[in-house]
XYZ file of C-alpha atoms in Angstrom:
770
model
C 0.000 0.000 0.000
C 1.131 3.551 -0.713
C 1.751 6.194 1.908
C -1.130 8.254 3.227
C -1.368 11.688 1.608
C -2.592 14.592 3.719
C -4.772 17.012 1.750
C -5.901 20.338 3.271
C -9.525 21.175 2.555
C -12.562 23.078 3.790
C -16.344 22.759 3.645
C -19.290 24.554 5.177
C -18.516 22.762 8.457
C -14.961 24.036 8.713
C -11.389 23.252 7.709
C -9.869 19.792 7.903
C -7.286 17.447 6.413
C -8.359 14.596 4.145
C -6.299 11.424 4.506
C -5.964 9.614 1.156
C -4.371 6.260 0.451
C -4.455 4.483 -2.907
C -6.992 7.037 -4.196
C -9.363 6.227 -1.329
C -10.309 8.534 1.557
C -9.294 6.741 4.737
C -9.882 9.461 7.319
C -10.571 13.095 8.201
C -8.582 15.181 10.701
C -9.883 18.509 12.087
C -8.007 21.757 11.466
C -5.384 22.193 14.178
C -6.471 25.785 14.905
C -10.182 24.983 15.362
C -11.152 24.768 19.071
C -14.519 23.092 18.379
C -14.532 21.275 15.028
C -17.853 20.046 13.686
C -18.388 16.271 13.686
C -20.077 16.612 10.279
C -16.642 16.785 8.621
C -16.393 13.016 9.126
C -19.302 12.597 6.691
C -17.296 14.162 3.838
C -16.122 10.796 2.403
C -19.763 10.123 1.493
C -19.309 12.615 -1.354
C -17.173 9.998 -3.114
C -19.939 7.381 -2.919
C -21.228 6.943 -6.502
C -24.688 5.716 -5.463
C -26.234 9.200 -5.336
C -23.930 10.893 -7.816
C -24.748 12.063 -11.318
C -22.188 10.016 -13.218
C -22.610 11.321 -16.781
C -24.447 14.056 -18.696
C -28.061 13.016 -19.206
C -31.133 14.297 -21.052
C -34.784 13.436 -20.435
C -35.952 11.281 -23.347
C -39.118 13.281 -24.056
C -37.237 16.557 -24.120
C -34.541 15.104 -26.369
C -37.268 14.169 -28.876
C -39.404 17.318 -28.766
C -37.286 19.960 -26.981
C -39.440 22.881 -25.769
C -42.597 21.106 -26.998
C -42.135 18.085 -24.728
C -44.666 16.969 -22.108
C -43.350 18.810 -19.053
C -45.511 16.796 -16.667
C -43.317 13.783 -17.375
C -40.350 15.393 -15.615
C -39.276 12.989 -12.901
C -41.023 10.053 -14.577
C -39.379 9.630 -17.994
C -36.040 7.926 -18.388
C -32.818 9.822 -18.998
C -30.607 9.250 -22.039
C -26.814 9.489 -21.515
C -25.053 11.928 -23.871
C -21.493 13.122 -24.367
C -20.203 16.348 -22.867
C -19.963 17.837 -26.366
C -23.627 17.099 -27.035
C -24.721 18.262 -23.582
C -22.919 21.606 -23.745
C -24.205 22.174 -27.277
C -27.792 21.537 -26.146
C -27.383 23.959 -23.231
C -25.840 26.700 -25.355
C -28.523 26.288 -28.023
C -31.273 26.641 -25.404
C -29.732 29.803 -23.981
C -29.564 31.282 -27.509
C -33.109 30.213 -28.384
C -34.738 31.621 -25.266
C -32.764 34.866 -25.226
C -33.389 35.595 -28.905
C -37.060 34.559 -28.909
C -38.291 35.662 -25.488
C -35.556 37.909 -24.084
C -32.956 37.278 -21.387
C -35.384 37.983 -18.545
C -37.037 34.666 -19.498
C -33.881 32.857 -18.302
C -33.980 32.253 -14.554
C -30.529 31.602 -13.070
C -31.896 29.652 -10.162
C -28.631 28.733 -8.519
C -28.911 29.390 -4.851
C -26.864 29.274 -1.737
C -25.059 26.312 -0.341
C -23.305 25.019 -3.433
C -19.729 24.697 -2.266
C -17.379 26.542 0.054
C -14.901 27.137 -2.753
C -14.717 30.673 -4.079
C -13.750 29.709 -7.626
C -16.057 26.752 -8.266
C -19.028 28.579 -6.786
C -21.705 27.382 -9.180
C -24.088 30.284 -8.622
C -21.446 32.936 -9.309
C -20.081 31.116 -12.362
C -23.521 30.645 -13.917
C -24.325 34.329 -13.496
C -20.912 35.330 -14.830
C -21.486 33.297 -17.975
C -25.070 34.538 -18.529
C -24.069 38.160 -17.955
C -21.757 37.805 -20.946
C -24.677 36.865 -23.222
C -27.326 39.397 -22.208
C -28.207 38.613 -18.611
C -30.904 36.725 -16.730
C -33.504 36.979 -13.977
C -31.883 36.581 -10.578
C -33.049 36.259 -7.001
C -32.357 38.614 -4.104
C -31.787 37.691 -0.438
C -31.752 34.089 0.836
C -34.113 31.537 2.342
C -32.090 31.733 5.545
C -32.607 35.459 5.939
C -34.645 37.798 3.760
C -37.279 39.717 5.721
C -34.690 40.588 8.385
C -32.143 42.331 6.137
C -34.918 44.127 4.258
C -36.359 45.738 7.395
C -32.919 46.456 8.868
C -31.722 48.117 5.683
C -34.721 50.402 6.042
C -34.482 51.011 9.795
C -30.702 50.826 10.402
C -29.405 51.722 6.954
C -27.637 48.383 6.428
C -27.931 44.714 7.270
C -24.631 44.718 9.194
C -26.387 43.879 12.466
C -27.530 40.522 11.070
C -24.528 39.857 8.818
C -21.979 39.456 11.607
C -21.010 43.026 12.506
C -23.213 43.645 15.535
C -21.510 43.423 18.952
C -18.959 40.645 18.850
C -19.562 37.913 21.393
C -16.371 38.735 23.283
C -17.907 42.083 24.316
C -21.056 40.312 25.484
C -19.043 37.849 27.550
C -17.121 40.727 29.134
C -19.800 43.373 29.704
C -23.352 42.034 29.553
C -25.303 41.394 32.763
C -28.633 40.300 31.279
C -28.767 38.334 28.042
C -32.135 37.651 26.431
C -31.925 35.063 23.662
C -34.838 34.970 21.229
C -34.579 31.692 19.333
C -31.353 29.694 19.327
C -27.831 30.290 20.582
C -26.531 26.826 19.897
C -23.393 25.130 18.572
C -25.792 22.951 16.552
C -26.463 25.738 14.063
C -23.032 27.350 14.488
C -21.357 24.337 12.873
C -21.813 25.839 9.415
C -20.707 28.987 7.617
C -21.183 30.112 4.029
C -17.830 29.982 2.281
C -16.287 27.852 5.014
C -14.843 28.730 8.403
C -11.487 28.296 10.095
C -12.405 28.387 13.788
C -15.664 27.638 15.617
C -15.713 30.045 18.572
C -19.307 30.021 19.861
C -18.818 27.333 22.480
C -15.821 29.177 23.940
C -17.843 32.398 24.240
C -20.813 30.580 25.773
C -18.565 29.033 28.420
C -17.195 32.478 29.299
C -20.745 33.807 29.522
C -21.736 30.911 31.785
C -18.633 31.276 33.981
C -19.286 34.972 34.492
C -22.783 34.273 35.799
C -24.646 36.430 33.297
C -28.398 35.997 33.692
C -29.675 34.348 30.534
C -33.338 34.226 29.560
C -33.881 31.818 26.698
C -37.089 32.431 24.728
C -37.846 29.518 22.409
C -40.324 26.660 21.962
C -37.266 24.350 22.014
C -35.272 23.906 25.187
C -32.203 22.582 23.376
C -31.865 25.761 21.319
C -29.260 26.442 24.015
C -26.799 23.858 25.379
C -27.939 22.226 28.612
C -24.667 23.177 30.316
C -25.563 26.874 30.031
C -27.564 27.976 33.070
C -30.403 29.603 31.162
C -34.024 30.197 32.159
C -36.206 28.555 29.535
C -39.273 30.543 28.479
C -41.199 28.132 26.199
C -42.991 30.687 24.065
C -45.749 29.985 21.561
C -44.129 29.949 18.104
C -44.419 33.153 16.050
C -45.346 35.318 19.070
C -41.914 36.729 19.941
C -42.945 40.142 18.600
C -45.726 40.348 21.189
C -43.323 39.491 24.013
C -40.797 42.074 22.832
C -43.479 44.738 22.584
C -44.867 43.760 25.978
C -41.426 44.231 27.549
C -41.098 47.621 25.852
C -44.594 48.589 26.934
C -43.844 47.776 30.572
C -40.775 50.021 30.465
C -42.787 52.861 28.918
C -45.645 52.393 31.407
C -43.136 52.822 34.249
C -41.724 55.949 32.614
C -38.267 54.399 32.443
C -37.668 54.569 28.698
C -34.451 56.244 27.521
C -35.881 59.563 26.368
C -32.482 61.087 25.567
C -31.463 58.186 23.330
C -34.838 58.162 21.592
C -34.636 61.907 20.947
C -31.017 61.936 19.742
C -30.732 58.651 17.919
C -34.143 57.622 16.586
C -36.911 58.952 14.365
C -40.612 58.170 14.614
C -40.359 57.044 18.235
C -43.640 58.767 19.073
C -45.450 56.390 16.719
C -44.081 53.392 18.585
C -44.696 54.914 22.010
C -48.289 55.725 21.051
C -48.792 52.115 19.960
C -47.281 50.752 23.180
C -49.368 52.892 25.525
C -52.555 52.234 23.551
C -53.042 55.783 22.296
C -53.252 54.624 18.668
C -55.560 51.609 19.034
C -56.872 51.572 22.601
C -54.858 48.502 23.615
C -51.963 48.891 26.050
C -49.072 46.608 25.155
C -47.844 45.389 28.526
C -46.939 42.181 30.333
C -50.524 40.979 30.747
C -51.281 41.574 27.066
C -48.098 39.767 25.948
C -48.530 36.864 28.376
C -51.939 35.977 26.952
C -50.611 35.892 23.381
C -47.303 34.153 24.120
C -48.415 31.653 26.772
C -45.898 32.987 29.304
C -46.023 34.330 32.863
C -46.923 38.015 33.159
C -44.996 38.554 36.409
C -41.859 37.153 34.806
C -42.249 39.578 31.905
C -42.645 42.524 34.317
C -39.535 41.552 36.265
C -37.474 41.109 33.109
C -38.576 44.529 31.832
C -37.251 46.155 35.012
C -33.988 44.236 34.814
C -33.370 45.237 31.192
C -33.184 48.865 32.341
C -31.393 48.215 35.630
C -28.496 46.200 34.161
C -26.339 46.152 31.041
C -28.642 44.158 28.770
C -28.255 42.553 25.366
C -30.878 41.059 23.059
C -29.979 38.370 20.533
C -32.462 37.431 17.827
C -32.064 34.320 15.684
C -32.455 34.423 11.942
C -35.184 31.797 12.408
C -37.616 34.350 13.862
C -37.893 36.236 10.574
C -38.639 33.053 8.598
C -42.295 33.437 9.517
C -45.342 35.398 8.428
C -44.676 39.069 9.298
C -41.050 38.096 9.956
C -39.975 41.737 9.664
C -41.680 42.508 12.975
C -39.563 40.591 15.543
C -36.389 42.130 14.083
C -37.857 45.633 14.113
C -39.511 45.208 17.507
C -36.210 44.067 19.062
C -34.566 47.200 17.652
C -37.387 49.231 19.208
C -37.005 47.547 22.605
C -33.232 48.053 22.558
C -33.785 51.729 21.714
C -36.284 52.135 24.560
C -33.786 50.528 26.949
C -31.218 52.928 25.488
C -28.047 50.837 25.577
C -27.333 50.556 21.835
C -23.710 51.552 21.226
C -22.518 50.531 24.701
C -20.198 47.519 25.175
C -22.330 44.446 25.825
C -25.580 46.356 25.275
C -28.213 46.710 22.564
C -29.332 44.150 20.031
C -27.786 41.777 17.489
C -29.164 39.242 15.059
C -28.105 35.813 13.881
C -25.657 34.803 16.604
C -25.043 31.060 16.050
C -27.292 31.089 12.985
C -23.945 30.731 11.204
C -20.619 29.875 12.757
C -18.945 33.219 12.123
C -21.693 35.551 13.386
C -20.432 37.212 16.562
C -16.832 36.135 16.067
C -14.031 38.550 15.085
C -14.850 39.479 11.496
C -12.592 39.728 8.482
C -11.617 43.291 7.554
C -9.987 42.287 4.299
C -11.273 41.415 0.857
C -12.791 37.947 0.710
C -11.796 35.864 -2.317
C -14.603 35.675 -4.883
C -14.882 35.401 -8.650
C -16.727 38.330 -10.190
C -20.177 37.872 -11.709
C -19.338 40.846 -13.975
C -21.777 43.606 -14.898
C -25.497 42.812 -15.110
C -26.891 43.864 -18.541
C -30.489 43.731 -17.234
C -32.087 44.305 -13.833
C -34.661 41.550 -13.528
C -35.109 39.812 -10.188
C -37.537 38.135 -7.805
C -37.400 37.736 -4.031
C -35.697 34.396 -3.440
C -38.705 32.534 -2.022
C -41.150 33.594 -4.739
C -40.129 30.954 -7.301
C -43.506 29.225 -7.544
C -45.255 32.587 -7.767
C -42.983 33.569 -10.655
C -43.505 30.334 -12.584
C -47.260 30.169 -11.990
C -48.050 33.851 -12.516
C -45.942 35.362 -15.336
C -46.800 38.965 -16.073
C -48.391 39.681 -12.696
C -46.909 42.189 -10.275
C -45.216 41.843 -6.918
C -43.874 44.352 -4.409
C -40.452 44.434 -2.751
C -38.973 47.177 -0.554
C -41.703 49.544 -1.715
C -41.225 48.920 -5.448
C -43.743 47.251 -7.741
C -42.240 44.850 -10.279
C -43.476 42.229 -12.735
C -42.797 38.510 -12.791
C -41.045 37.511 -16.044
C -42.324 34.865 -18.438
C -39.818 32.167 -17.498
C -39.012 29.759 -20.331
C -35.620 28.411 -19.182
C -34.511 27.542 -15.652
C -30.806 26.804 -15.098
C -30.181 25.545 -11.576
C -26.580 24.961 -10.551
C -25.548 23.844 -7.087
C -28.898 24.052 -5.332
C -31.981 22.005 -4.553
C -35.345 23.811 -4.433
C -37.066 20.494 -3.739
C -35.322 20.770 -0.410
C -35.451 24.439 0.539
C -38.639 25.781 -1.056
C -42.013 25.759 0.703
C -45.138 23.769 -0.277
C -43.388 21.298 -2.559
C -46.642 20.102 -4.100
C -47.281 23.660 -5.292
C -43.686 23.827 -6.570
C -44.249 20.564 -8.451
C -47.113 22.200 -10.344
C -45.030 25.326 -11.001
C -42.174 23.115 -12.212
C -44.281 22.061 -15.213
C -44.376 25.614 -16.620
C -40.824 26.298 -17.969
C -40.009 24.896 -21.406
C -36.565 23.680 -20.320
C -34.940 22.974 -16.962
C -31.178 22.455 -16.697
C -29.688 21.174 -13.453
C -25.958 21.083 -12.746
C -25.074 19.225 -9.564
C -22.872 16.442 -8.219
C -25.895 14.609 -6.773
C -29.035 13.145 -8.269
C -31.194 15.327 -6.065
C -34.968 15.525 -6.332
C -34.410 18.636 -8.440
C -32.007 16.835 -10.803
C -34.498 13.979 -11.116
C -37.049 16.528 -12.402
C -34.748 18.194 -14.961
C -34.557 18.017 -18.747
C -30.760 18.243 -18.929
C -28.528 17.084 -16.063
C -24.843 18.058 -15.962
C -22.610 16.175 -13.480
C -20.359 18.486 -11.451
C -17.569 17.367 -9.171
C -17.709 17.897 -5.435
C -15.062 20.120 -3.890
C -12.883 17.144 -2.919
C -12.353 16.422 -6.648
C -10.899 19.820 -7.640
C -8.700 22.693 -6.462
C -10.131 25.810 -4.855
C -9.877 28.071 -1.814
C -12.308 28.961 0.981
C -12.810 32.251 2.763
C -15.451 34.809 3.636
C -16.043 37.982 5.633
C -16.876 36.005 8.795
C -13.819 33.745 8.752
C -10.382 34.519 10.170
C -8.634 32.215 7.672
C -8.407 31.599 3.960
C -8.126 27.828 3.492
C -6.557 25.901 0.614
C -8.953 23.328 -0.844
C -6.717 20.866 -2.651
C -8.046 18.096 -4.856
C -8.059 14.837 -2.885
C -9.411 12.254 -5.347
C -10.103 11.927 -9.058
C -13.510 13.044 -10.375
C -16.266 10.494 -9.846
C -17.663 9.179 -13.136
C -17.546 11.708 -15.969
C -18.153 14.693 -13.703
C -16.302 17.959 -14.349
C -15.505 20.957 -12.129
C -18.094 23.735 -12.320
C -15.588 26.191 -13.806
C -14.769 23.792 -16.643
C -18.441 23.080 -17.373
C -19.269 26.774 -17.679
C -16.081 27.461 -19.639
C -17.122 24.822 -22.187
C -20.618 26.288 -22.496
C -19.130 29.791 -22.749
C -17.026 28.485 -25.629
C -20.174 27.275 -27.407
C -21.648 30.744 -26.861
C -18.524 32.482 -28.169
C -17.576 34.203 -24.897
C -14.975 31.835 -23.408
C -12.143 34.364 -23.605
C -14.083 36.862 -21.495
C -15.334 34.144 -19.159
C -11.962 32.580 -18.315
C -9.782 35.696 -18.899
C -6.962 33.399 -19.987
C -6.727 31.580 -16.639
C -7.163 27.906 -15.881
C -8.246 26.483 -12.525
C -4.991 27.034 -10.647
C -4.483 30.371 -12.363
C -7.791 31.556 -10.900
C -7.067 30.120 -7.442
C -3.780 32.035 -7.382
C -5.429 35.205 -8.729
C -8.224 35.199 -6.121
C -5.801 34.652 -3.269
C -3.411 37.344 -4.448
C -6.272 39.858 -4.698
C -7.079 39.279 -1.020
C -3.419 39.378 -0.051
C -2.826 42.643 -1.901
C -5.890 44.288 -0.340
C -4.806 43.288 3.169
C -1.356 44.743 2.585
C -2.271 47.986 0.825
C -5.411 48.942 2.718
C -4.807 47.443 6.153
C -1.040 47.014 6.405
C -1.515 43.307 7.149
C 0.975 40.814 5.710
C -0.319 37.511 4.376
C 2.042 34.819 3.032
C 2.730 34.572 -0.684
C 0.678 32.084 -2.679
C 3.293 29.315 -2.682
C 3.561 29.415 1.105
C -0.234 29.544 1.495
C -0.744 26.608 -0.840
C 1.962 24.584 0.897
C 0.755 25.326 4.439
C -2.917 25.015 3.549
C -4.084 28.220 5.218
C -3.418 31.911 5.749
C -4.666 34.146 8.553
C -6.777 37.194 7.694
C -6.953 40.623 9.369
C -9.896 40.633 11.789
C -11.654 42.932 14.237
C -12.546 41.705 17.719
C -14.027 43.550 20.727
C -16.460 45.362 18.451
C -19.383 47.429 19.736
C -22.078 48.076 17.148
C -23.027 51.753 16.579
C -20.612 53.046 19.229
C -19.624 56.070 17.141
C -23.224 56.725 16.129
C -24.303 56.809 19.768
C -21.672 59.422 20.583
C -22.459 61.666 17.598
C -25.530 60.671 15.530
C -25.097 63.580 13.100
C -21.444 62.943 12.311
C -22.108 59.211 11.873
C -25.543 59.353 10.299
C -27.134 56.079 9.210
C -28.273 55.462 5.623
C -31.950 55.650 6.561
C -34.722 58.077 5.639
C -33.850 60.190 8.707
C -30.165 59.371 9.235
C -31.251 57.811 12.547
C -32.700 54.512 13.770
C -36.212 54.395 12.305
C -38.913 53.399 14.790
C -41.722 55.074 12.858
C -41.336 54.939 9.084
C -42.552 57.646 6.747
C -41.976 55.302 3.815
C -44.092 52.497 5.237
C -46.765 54.974 6.309
C -46.947 56.171 2.713
C -47.079 52.619 1.335
C -49.853 51.644 3.726
C -49.160 47.900 3.801
C -51.514 46.182 6.262
C -49.007 43.346 6.695
C -46.050 45.659 7.459
C -47.231 48.743 9.408
C -45.264 51.958 9.821
C -43.914 50.973 13.275
C -43.099 47.655 14.972
C -46.395 45.899 15.662
C -47.976 42.592 16.583
C -49.771 41.275 13.495
C -51.303 37.805 13.783
C -49.688 35.261 11.462
C -51.762 33.251 9.017
C -51.345 30.095 11.112
C -50.520 29.954 14.832
C -51.640 28.455 18.126
C -53.972 31.344 18.779
C -57.253 32.584 17.416
C -58.854 30.036 15.156
C -56.517 27.115 15.858
C -57.943 23.736 16.789
C -56.961 21.528 19.728
C -55.720 18.987 17.182
C -53.297 21.465 15.622
C -49.573 21.404 16.242
C -47.238 24.229 15.230
C -44.463 22.687 13.153
C -40.943 24.069 13.306
C -38.585 22.866 10.557
C -35.139 23.796 11.811
C -31.569 22.958 10.827
C -30.577 19.403 11.843
C -27.528 18.585 13.924
C -25.975 16.086 11.518
C -25.913 17.821 8.136
C -26.393 21.131 6.355
C -29.849 21.231 4.760
C -29.962 18.220 2.401
C -26.190 17.886 1.941
C -24.587 14.552 2.862
C -27.980 13.292 4.002
C -26.660 9.712 3.908
C -23.463 10.629 5.789
C -22.566 9.243 9.196
C -23.661 12.287 11.185
C -26.988 12.543 9.375
C -27.876 8.860 9.599
C -27.113 8.900 13.327
C -30.011 11.322 13.798
C -32.532 9.247 11.813
C -34.679 6.445 13.135
C -36.130 3.628 11.077
C -34.620 5.284 7.991
C -36.627 8.481 8.457
C -36.358 11.860 10.090
C -37.451 12.097 13.700
C -40.341 14.388 14.626
C -40.142 15.641 18.205
C -43.315 16.299 20.137
C -44.278 16.736 23.791
C -45.451 13.686 25.814
C -48.870 15.281 26.395
C -49.363 15.827 22.673
C -48.223 12.290 21.889
C -50.562 10.764 24.469
C -53.526 12.773 23.205
C -52.958 11.354 19.711
C -52.122 7.768 20.670
C -48.533 8.180 19.510
C -45.703 6.237 21.145
C -41.972 6.934 21.000
C -40.330 5.359 17.958
C -43.608 4.910 16.088
C -44.042 5.906 12.455
C -46.415 8.853 12.289
C -48.222 10.671 9.522
C -47.919 14.458 9.648
C -50.367 16.318 7.438
C -52.290 19.437 6.565
C -54.165 20.712 3.529
C -50.895 21.178 1.605
C -49.524 17.646 1.922
C -48.451 14.782 4.155
C -45.238 13.026 5.143
C -44.015 10.228 7.371
C -41.558 10.527 10.240
C -40.528 8.658 13.367
C -41.936 10.003 16.626
C -39.451 11.248 19.216
C -41.453 11.930 22.375
C -39.635 14.434 24.603
C -40.297 17.249 27.047
C -37.590 19.380 25.408
C -40.257 20.933 23.190
C -43.195 23.084 24.247
C -46.597 21.422 24.206
C -48.437 22.163 21.000
C -45.201 22.106 18.975
C -43.813 19.514 16.569
C -40.204 19.756 15.357
C -39.246 18.136 12.050
C -35.733 18.986 10.779
C -35.222 20.182 7.257
C -33.212 18.264 4.673
C -34.687 14.810 4.045
C -34.520 14.026 0.334
C -37.975 14.575 -1.142
C -39.397 11.083 -1.767
C -43.102 11.054 -2.598
C -44.863 7.733 -3.083
C -45.817 7.492 -6.755
C -49.236 5.982 -5.969
C -50.387 8.173 -3.058
C -48.147 11.256 -3.122
C -47.319 10.634 0.547
C -43.758 11.813 1.230
C -42.068 8.894 3.018
C -38.693 10.307 4.156
C -39.785 13.172 6.417
C -39.396 16.304 4.263
C -41.235 19.104 6.126
C -41.559 21.305 3.058
C -44.490 19.287 1.772
C -46.302 20.985 4.671
C -44.914 24.524 4.904
C -46.736 27.669 3.817
C -45.593 29.328 0.577
C -46.417 32.996 1.184
C -44.218 36.053 1.583
C -43.503 37.455 5.021
C -45.080 40.736 3.901
C -45.463 42.913 0.823
C -42.318 44.743 1.957
C -39.842 41.958 2.685
C -41.230 38.950 0.780
C -39.109 36.470 2.754
C -40.110 32.837 3.255
C -42.668 31.971 5.949
C -41.578 28.380 6.608
C -42.021 28.574 10.392
C -45.677 29.618 10.100
C -47.189 26.157 9.743
C -49.931 24.229 11.538
C -50.067 20.459 11.103
C -51.754 17.420 12.567
C -50.149 14.109 13.489
C -51.397 10.560 13.954
C -49.993 7.022 14.049
C -49.339 5.540 10.619
C -50.248 1.870 10.476
C -49.811 1.036 6.796
C -46.681 -0.880 5.859
C -44.082 1.311 4.186
C -40.773 0.343 2.701
C -37.698 1.806 4.313
C -36.976 5.298 3.002
C -33.421 4.399 2.039
C -34.626 1.542 -0.134
C -36.952 3.897 -1.961
C -34.114 6.368 -2.455
C -31.778 3.767 -3.847
C -34.293 2.160 -6.182
C -35.111 5.510 -7.767
C -31.505 6.621 -8.080
C -30.309 3.335 -9.540
C -33.119 3.452 -12.111
C -32.174 6.974 -13.143
C -28.440 6.342 -13.250
C -28.820 3.215 -15.376
C -31.502 4.559 -17.719
């Protein structure tokens, strides 16, 4: 046997070394500088497993015969025909030309989204958009499924989304200065395992231990007890889902009722505060927003709310708000309300005080942030400005020519004829998958480029096999990571797969724009170029020396210039005029002239409690459960779903659905039993996990199971929650996804069902051997 080679690499779960012997991966070692490496890195060898891979370019037989005139309802049912790379790239280029010349470039939707690969060169979304921008452009998406409503409202009320992008108070200042920490949602290493673009060091656990050692009082507001580690001494407030806004406003109202609000801060640093104050004291609608009012909505103790309101003013207090809170109907409101409460307390701009968003939602949020230029390949200049909010895909496909609103603008959905999806899986992350399945029949052609035969690839017309990151060279880095990491190729490409850059370069050649696409650089030429751009920026702008490329590539990493001990809006607090915000008033907006003018009922002109479409309140039935579909512990979304860490969290081959013992008993459900979860939108199977770690009335089903509907009944057998979730925008203003606004019912499932993994494998083998 040959010697073991040690290959530096990085994925969404952090940096690591791949151990390779005789072209086989024999082990994974964590990055030496990572204090809390994610266990998911040990699932990475599953990427080399050919069973779920796309092994060759393939075309749906009906589309190959009739092209744009094919029967689109046979997507996912007809066999695929293997073709050569030359034929596949010619077909793709011809479709791009046909649609752009006949219908215009806005009819091409570049659907690539999100979590494609940590590498900055082979980032499928960026490369697709780069190529299409060279031939007239495309319709794009804005924002992300993870966070959309939140950045929209913060851009309007704070002038930027920095507070939810990782540049609010760093966690070291909270550990050192905060006395009272109120956590809305999660503050958990479970979600902090991952980071877009990769991460060098996972720091959350270290900060949490410092917070615990210092004896900071922590109030944890969440329907899920384990949204904080059990070793943190936190008070658990098991709130009704989607009612955090009411609690936040009730706390603010108690402070105002006692006359203890920070009048000086409100006068100097905010605009429209009188609108919010009038809403809180009931002047505007006759309803005082106080502890008693909030307790009835949220299912919490009124005395506890009153005591916490007093403590927020009496001590240095900090509010943290998870990204998850804004993934709900009216998701703008908890983010805006928390900003209002922090302004009323008056500690924004003080060390350890104020409000921040998204701590632990990604691994780098709250850690020292990168001051330098992150490596990234340019998407070039956009020839056209056509876009949709990211979660409005089904609306776009089903309703071409109709209008939608976004950030106060009215736009029109394009007539989408071609969808090109590279490195993403909407049959995982989109809501109401049965509605998406209908929308999926509308485009004339769907191209999917991916390493895996995902549910989306199975429903494509043309499938292009891309390599995973372990089969090519790249580099990882982003604005929330303190390292740039070398991602060296560890194994040969699986099957006939090609790196994303090479695939797009070949298509660009067919379109006559290869020279502008590749700029005369090959893979390693681009890796060197991207690194050197970051190195030069750090030196010239920040005076920070990074090693030359040869040293970086040999060592496998380079440190970046970072800022720690950061207090958000410190300069603004001292002099609001000299450090004016990019808002309508130059100050923190608590009452919006823009929103008042727009008059949206679902996004009022000040932070407000607006009932969601579905919740455990008015109109709900005793049989209803509020479903939360959160990020699982053992994978990222649907990636490496058959990996070791993911499989360890399944039971009987399916996802586990957690529910409270009282709810299980009332429905005749026992622990470990297969249950049917359903509502008017769809139904799926899962394995019951009966536990008191969830609030009564709540069911938790993690996101990411591969969409596997039964052909005869349509019943989804693997436990994909998005057959159940609600596909509406958060509001007319933000248009984010409302996945966490979802009522379901659950019951024992007694019919015999084949194991989910068997169903997966049968389908994939049939497709791969068509």
